[in-house]
mmCIF file of C-alpha atoms in Angstrom:
data_model
loop_
_atom_site.group_PDB
_atom_site.id
_atom_site.type_symbol
_atom_site.label_atom_id
_atom_site.label_comp_id
_atom_site.label_asym_id
_atom_site.label_seq_id
_atom_site.Cartn_x
_atom_site.Cartn_y
_atom_site.Cartn_z
ATOM 1 C CA MET A 1 0.000 0.000 0.000
ATOM 2 C CA LEU A 2 2.914 2.329 0.664
ATOM 3 C CA GLY A 3 3.961 1.945 -2.977
ATOM 4 C CA ILE A 4 0.660 3.488 -4.079
ATOM 5 C CA TRP A 5 1.360 6.617 -2.057
ATOM 6 C CA PHE A 6 4.883 6.943 -3.482
ATOM 7 C CA ALA A 7 3.289 6.612 -6.911
ATOM 8 C CA ALA A 8 0.726 9.305 -6.001
ATOM 9 C CA VAL A 9 3.519 11.783 -5.276
ATOM 10 C CA MET A 10 5.172 10.892 -8.594
ATOM 11 C CA LEU A 11 1.852 11.390 -10.398
ATOM 12 C CA ALA A 12 1.319 14.778 -8.752
ATOM 13 C CA VAL A 13 4.709 15.974 -10.028
ATOM 14 C CA ALA A 14 3.980 14.506 -13.470
ATOM 15 C CA PHE A 15 0.598 16.239 -13.539
ATOM 16 C CA VAL A 16 2.122 19.651 -12.836
ATOM 17 C CA THR A 17 4.922 19.265 -15.389
ATOM 18 C CA ASP A 18 2.618 17.847 -18.067
ATOM 19 C CA ILE A 19 0.094 20.648 -17.652
ATOM 20 C CA THR A 20 2.667 23.447 -17.481
ATOM 21 C CA LYS A 21 5.363 22.180 -19.878
ATOM 22 C CA GLN A 22 3.482 19.511 -21.855
ATOM 23 C CA LYS A 23 6.220 17.051 -20.958
ATOM 24 C CA ILE A 24 6.754 14.377 -18.343
ATOM 25 C CA PRO A 25 10.468 14.496 -17.537
ATOM 26 C CA ASN A 26 12.652 11.411 -17.894
ATOM 27 C CA TRP A 27 14.280 12.051 -14.530
ATOM 28 C CA LEU A 28 10.868 11.539 -12.923
ATOM 29 C CA THR A 29 9.855 8.393 -14.783
ATOM 30 C CA VAL A 30 13.246 6.684 -14.679
ATOM 31 C CA THR A 31 13.723 7.535 -11.004
ATOM 32 C CA GLY A 32 10.181 6.331 -10.303
ATOM 33 C CA ALA A 33 10.710 3.008 -12.080
ATOM 34 C CA ILE A 34 14.050 2.329 -10.399
ATOM 35 C CA SER A 35 12.698 3.424 -7.002
ATOM 36 C CA GLY A 36 9.706 1.111 -7.366
ATOM 37 C CA LEU A 37 11.950 -1.847 -8.174
ATOM 38 C CA ILE A 38 14.329 -1.074 -5.288
ATOM 39 C CA PHE A 39 11.479 -0.402 -2.847
ATOM 40 C CA HIS A 40 9.846 -3.758 -3.499
ATOM 41 C CA LEU A 41 13.168 -5.611 -3.507
ATOM 42 C CA ALA A 42 14.089 -4.041 -0.158
ATOM 43 C CA THR A 43 10.703 -4.610 1.497
ATOM 44 C CA THR A 44 9.734 -8.074 0.220
ATOM 45 C CA GLY A 45 12.849 -9.510 -1.416
ATOM 46 C CA TRP A 46 12.946 -11.310 -4.747
ATOM 47 C CA ASN A 47 9.184 -11.816 -4.769
ATOM 48 C CA GLY A 48 8.798 -8.064 -4.421
ATOM 49 C CA LEU A 49 11.206 -7.484 -7.286
ATOM 50 C CA ALA A 50 9.204 -9.891 -9.458
ATOM 51 C CA PHE A 51 5.973 -8.122 -8.426
ATOM 52 C CA SER A 52 7.497 -4.767 -9.332
ATOM 53 C CA ALA A 53 8.993 -5.963 -12.629
ATOM 54 C CA ALA A 54 5.656 -7.472 -13.679
ATOM 55 C CA GLY A 55 3.969 -4.165 -12.843
ATOM 56 C CA LEU A 56 6.558 -2.264 -14.851
ATOM 57 C CA ALA A 57 5.995 -4.525 -17.866
ATOM 58 C CA CYS A 58 2.199 -4.351 -17.580
ATOM 59 C CA GLY A 59 2.329 -0.577 -17.296
ATOM 60 C CA PHE A 60 4.714 -0.280 -20.224
ATOM 61 C CA ALA A 61 3.460 -2.714 -22.888
ATOM 62 C CA PRO A 62 -0.153 -1.556 -23.415
ATOM 63 C CA MET A 63 0.883 2.090 -23.292
ATOM 64 C CA LEU A 64 3.615 1.395 -25.849
ATOM 65 C CA ALA A 65 0.914 0.065 -28.176
ATOM 66 C CA LEU A 66 -1.046 3.290 -27.662
ATOM 67 C CA TYR A 67 2.119 5.298 -28.307
ATOM 68 C CA VAL A 68 2.639 3.479 -31.612
ATOM 69 C CA LEU A 69 -0.934 4.447 -32.529
ATOM 70 C CA ARG A 70 -0.048 8.047 -31.569
ATOM 71 C CA ALA A 71 -2.734 8.096 -28.885
ATOM 72 C CA VAL A 72 -0.344 8.995 -26.038
ATOM 73 C CA GLY A 73 3.109 10.475 -25.664
ATOM 74 C CA ALA A 74 6.336 8.720 -24.739
ATOM 75 C CA GLY A 75 6.273 10.299 -21.276
ATOM 76 C CA ASP A 76 2.904 8.669 -20.608
ATOM 77 C CA VAL A 77 4.359 5.272 -21.536
ATOM 78 C CA LYS A 78 7.282 5.688 -19.154
ATOM 79 C CA LEU A 79 5.016 7.076 -16.438
ATOM 80 C CA PHE A 80 2.778 4.004 -16.490
ATOM 81 C CA ALA A 81 5.869 1.775 -16.412
ATOM 82 C CA ALA A 82 7.011 3.616 -13.272
ATOM 83 C CA LEU A 83 3.493 3.471 -11.822
ATOM 84 C CA GLY A 84 3.469 -0.276 -12.410
ATOM 85 C CA ALA A 85 6.865 -0.658 -10.732
ATOM 86 C CA PHE A 86 5.403 0.908 -7.583
ATOM 87 C CA THR A 87 1.925 -0.593 -7.601
ATOM 88 C CA GLY A 88 2.169 -3.920 -9.429
ATOM 89 C CA ALA A 89 0.568 -5.304 -12.557
ATOM 90 C CA VAL A 90 -3.075 -5.487 -11.483
ATOM 91 C CA PHE A 91 -3.266 -1.975 -10.059
ATOM 92 C CA SER A 92 -1.474 -0.441 -13.038
ATOM 93 C CA LEU A 93 -3.823 -2.161 -15.499
ATOM 94 C CA TYR A 94 -6.894 -1.037 -13.528
ATOM 95 C CA ALA A 95 -5.506 2.507 -13.338
ATOM 96 C CA MET A 96 -4.782 2.446 -17.061
ATOM 97 C CA ALA A 97 -8.321 1.312 -17.862
ATOM 98 C CA ALA A 98 -9.825 3.964 -15.587
ATOM 99 C CA SER A 99 -7.562 6.611 -17.128
ATOM 100 C CA LEU A 100 -8.560 5.618 -20.652
ATOM 101 C CA ILE A 101 -12.247 5.810 -19.711
ATOM 102 C CA CYS A 102 -11.645 9.252 -18.196
ATOM 103 C CA ALA A 103 -9.761 10.284 -21.351
ATOM 104 C CA GLY A 104 -12.701 9.218 -23.494
ATOM 105 C CA LEU A 105 -15.124 11.213 -21.363
ATOM 106 C CA ILE A 106 -12.867 14.284 -21.399
ATOM 107 C CA ALA A 107 -12.415 13.998 -25.163
ATOM 108 C CA LEU A 108 -16.174 13.779 -25.620
ATOM 109 C CA LEU A 109 -16.722 16.869 -23.469
ATOM 110 C CA VAL A 110 -14.007 18.815 -25.287
ATOM 111 C CA LEU A 111 -15.368 17.671 -28.627
ATOM 112 C CA LEU A 112 -18.893 18.780 -27.751
ATOM 113 C CA TRP A 113 -17.548 22.109 -26.529
ATOM 114 C CA ARG A 114 -15.872 22.843 -29.874
ATOM 115 C CA SER A 115 -17.867 24.465 -32.652
ATOM 116 C CA ASP A 116 -17.171 21.579 -35.057
ATOM 117 C CA GLY A 117 -17.875 18.917 -32.441
ATOM 118 C CA VAL A 118 -21.095 17.572 -33.922
ATOM 119 C CA GLN A 119 -19.487 17.341 -37.357
ATOM 120 C CA ARG A 120 -16.512 15.430 -35.925
ATOM 121 C CA LEU A 121 -18.772 13.073 -33.948
ATOM 122 C CA THR A 122 -20.862 12.387 -37.062
ATOM 123 C CA HIS A 123 -17.721 11.657 -39.068
ATOM 124 C CA ALA A 124 -16.413 9.333 -36.339
ATOM 125 C CA GLY A 125 -19.757 7.525 -36.250
ATOM 126 C CA PHE A 126 -19.689 6.945 -40.008
ATOM 127 C CA LEU A 127 -16.113 5.655 -39.755
ATOM 128 C CA LEU A 128 -17.129 3.203 -37.025
ATOM 129 C CA ILE A 129 -20.087 1.985 -39.078
ATOM 130 C CA GLN A 130 -17.851 1.456 -42.111
ATOM 131 C CA LEU A 131 -15.296 -0.318 -39.974
ATOM 132 C CA ALA A 132 -17.887 -2.582 -38.346
ATOM 133 C CA ALA A 133 -20.049 -3.262 -41.396
ATOM 134 C CA PHE A 134 -17.442 -3.507 -44.121
ATOM 135 C CA ARG A 135 -14.348 -4.328 -42.040
ATOM 136 C CA LYS A 136 -12.428 -1.745 -44.029
ATOM 137 C CA LEU A 137 -9.365 -0.712 -42.030
ATOM 138 C CA SER A 138 -8.501 1.768 -44.776
ATOM 139 C CA VAL A 139 -11.241 4.115 -43.505
ATOM 140 C CA LEU A 140 -9.096 4.830 -40.465
ATOM 141 C CA LYS A 141 -6.334 6.217 -42.677
ATOM 142 C CA SER A 142 -8.651 8.405 -44.743
ATOM 143 C CA ASN A 143 -9.628 10.748 -41.932
ATOM 144 C CA PRO A 144 -9.784 14.291 -43.322
ATOM 145 C CA ALA A 145 -9.825 15.708 -39.796
ATOM 146 C CA SER A 146 -6.513 14.066 -38.842
ATOM 147 C CA ASP A 147 -4.612 17.327 -39.369
ATOM 148 C CA GLY A 148 -6.701 19.103 -36.726
ATOM 149 C CA ARG A 149 -6.430 16.380 -34.112
ATOM 150 C CA LEU A 150 -8.141 16.880 -30.810
ATOM 151 C CA ARG A 151 -5.410 16.869 -28.172
ATOM 152 C CA PHE A 152 -5.213 17.436 -24.438
ATOM 153 C CA PRO A 153 -2.673 16.387 -21.801
ATOM 154 C CA PHE A 154 -3.325 12.733 -20.933
ATOM 155 C CA MET A 155 -2.581 13.607 -17.304
ATOM 156 C CA TRP A 156 -6.034 15.260 -17.220
ATOM 157 C CA ALA A 157 -7.333 11.692 -17.397
ATOM 158 C CA VAL A 158 -4.540 9.840 -15.590
ATOM 159 C CA LEU A 159 -4.877 11.693 -12.316
ATOM 160 C CA PRO A 160 -8.630 11.062 -11.899
ATOM 161 C CA GLY A 161 -8.209 7.514 -13.249
ATOM 162 C CA VAL A 162 -5.569 6.669 -10.659
ATOM 163 C CA MET A 163 -7.545 8.408 -7.907
ATOM 164 C CA ILE A 164 -10.626 6.335 -8.787
ATOM 165 C CA THR A 165 -8.493 3.194 -8.709
ATOM 166 C CA ILE A 166 -6.989 4.116 -5.328
ATOM 167 C CA ILE A 167 -10.458 4.739 -3.890
ATOM 168 C CA GLN A 168 -11.683 1.399 -5.226
ATOM 169 C CA TRP A 169 -8.576 -0.355 -3.921
ATOM 170 C CA GLU A 170 -9.102 1.160 -0.454
ATOM 171 C CA ALA A 171 -12.792 0.212 -0.468
ATOM 172 C CA LEU A 172 -11.957 -3.385 -1.392
ATOM 173 C CA GLY A 173 -9.190 -3.533 1.199
ATOM 174 C CA VAL A 174 -6.606 -4.684 -1.328
#
């Protein structure tokens, strides 16, 4: 449980730097990952190191896939690896899922706020119908709105996603 609170401090620093500088610094993520590994090795031995390494991998791999799809930045990938090193595989995957749900809700709100929001939603709906009905992956590449991508700092979603996960974890007594 102590690892979650170390991770919370790391996330608070990442939130401030991502919002103000649009960057999550390497010194924070690398230090966080190494600290998580050392913390668990020191407190619970080799089993703790395995727990931490599995968390690091589970935080890193899915976010790397999202990075390849250009959905998140490299700092977000490294941040979730560090989060996983502190909190373990299961917590990091739950936090990632909650953060992605929060990101979707934030994106929807931002999209509806914009003047071209309805047009973009309609276009996205047609793309999903084409993808589902005709199984045409090429429709994803022919997005005329891809130049004006809707972007916001992922930390807007990560912080509430991790907070929701912590609250659930506390309620379950995990």
